[in-house]
Amino acid sequence: MKEYAFLNNALITVDEAKKEFSSENALYSALKRLTDSGKIVKLKGGLYATINPLTKDIFPNRFEIATALYKGAYCAYHTAMEYYGMATQMFNDVHIITSVRYSPVVIEDLQYISFINEYSGGVAENFNNAPIRITEIERTVVDCMDRPLTSGGLEEVYLGLGMVSYCSEEKILKHLQGYNKKILYKKAGYLFSLIKPKYLSDRFYEICKDNMSPRIDDIRENKVAAYTYDNEWKIYAPKQITYKGY
């Protein structure tokens, strides 16, 4: 069987592969032969993955596939936490932000779920076997505090914050400003005040206080769960997250 240049890629798009063929019939015939022989597998319409001949697993990982699924897509929320080692477990759901909301897609027993987010700052591009677009760690921190339920729950987010060895204070503030939500400044100030990371200065907490909502807020997901009240931040929070040793 002829060896095609696109077989050197972990992910194959029809648009890239067709450059090696004189017609669409020849292209799709070759893709079928390669699929039948176990060299590639179809992930979704127009997207294929190459297969490791030794392990029979596909070469690309969840982050690479998520990036390739839709134009401009990038990984976020709990999936970004997993990428940066902030998660306590790997989910079967893969979170991606797209310009249009798509129906979930199941690939290799993982469900790829798209979300729309109007804020577009802080997206990093990396490369492993294939390109990976993902929210930078500071944007990930802010995203997960903004949507904790999408990110595994508030306790998961809190535990994840405790695993971060360094974040840029200026970048966190930039993303908080980009969202421009008073409750988000309050969450950030309160949660970080429990952990007290060395990479944040007193100025960070002062800015959060200057921009937070003056009212009392309740960030518990379960409003009947045991709670603690912090008068400094004027916030009700789940009691259990204050007993994790950070």
JSON list of N, CA and C in Angstrom, two decimals, residues 29 41 67 117 129 149 152 154 227:
[
{"chain": "A", "resi": 29, "resn": "SER", "atom": "N", "xyz": [-11.24, 6.74, -1.61]},
{"chain": "A", "resi": 29, "resn": "SER", "atom": "CA", "xyz": [-10.86, 5.33, -1.78]},
{"chain": "A", "resi": 29, "resn": "SER", "atom": "C", "xyz": [-9.65, 5.00, -0.92]},
{"chain": "A", "resi": 41, "resn": "VAL", "atom": "N", "xyz": [-8.29, 5.75, 11.75]},
{"chain": "A", "resi": 41, "resn": "VAL", "atom": "CA", "xyz": [-9.67, 5.57, 12.19]},
{"chain": "A", "resi": 41, "resn": "VAL", "atom": "C", "xyz": [-10.38, 6.90, 12.03]},
{"chain": "A", "resi": 67, "resn": "THR", "atom": "N", "xyz": [-9.00, 20.20, 20.06]},
{"chain": "A", "resi": 67, "resn": "THR", "atom": "CA", "xyz": [-8.55, 21.36, 19.30]},
{"chain": "A", "resi": 67, "resn": "THR", "atom": "C", "xyz": [-8.92, 21.23, 17.82]},
{"chain": "A", "resi": 117, "resn": "ASN", "atom": "N", "xyz": [-18.26, 31.06, 25.13]},
{"chain": "A", "resi": 117, "resn": "ASN", "atom": "CA", "xyz": [-17.80, 32.02, 26.12]},
{"chain": "A", "resi": 117, "resn": "ASN", "atom": "C", "xyz": [-17.40, 33.29, 25.37]},
{"chain": "A", "resi": 129, "resn": "ASN", "atom": "N", "xyz": [1.89, 15.85, 19.67]},
{"chain": "A", "resi": 129, "resn": "ASN", "atom": "CA", "xyz": [1.77, 15.13, 18.40]},
{"chain": "A", "resi": 129, "resn": "ASN", "atom": "C", "xyz": [1.04, 15.98, 17.37]},
{"chain": "A", "resi": 149, "resn": "LEU", "atom": "N", "xyz": [-19.47, 24.56, 38.41]},
{"chain": "A", "resi": 149, "resn": "LEU", "atom": "CA", "xyz": [-20.19, 23.31, 38.10]},
{"chain": "A", "resi": 149, "resn": "LEU", "atom": "C", "xyz": [-19.65, 22.67, 36.83]},
{"chain": "A", "resi": 152, "resn": "GLY", "atom": "N", "xyz": [-16.20, 20.71, 37.64]},
{"chain": "A", "resi": 152, "resn": "GLY", "atom": "CA", "xyz": [-16.13, 19.63, 38.62]},
{"chain": "A", "resi": 152, "resn": "GLY", "atom": "C", "xyz": [-16.66, 19.97, 39.98]},
{"chain": "A", "resi": 154, "resn": "LEU", "atom": "N", "xyz": [-17.23, 23.29, 43.13]},
{"chain": "A", "resi": 154, "resn": "LEU", "atom": "CA", "xyz": [-16.41, 24.29, 43.82]},
{"chain": "A", "resi": 154, "resn": "LEU", "atom": "C", "xyz": [-15.28, 23.64, 44.61]},
{"chain": "A", "resi": 227, "resn": "TYR", "atom": "N", "xyz": [-22.29, 25.39, 56.05]},
{"chain": "A", "resi": 227, "resn": "TYR", "atom": "CA", "xyz": [-21.64, 26.56, 55.46]},
{"chain": "A", "resi": 227, "resn": "TYR", "atom": "C", "xyz": [-20.79, 27.29, 56.48]}
]
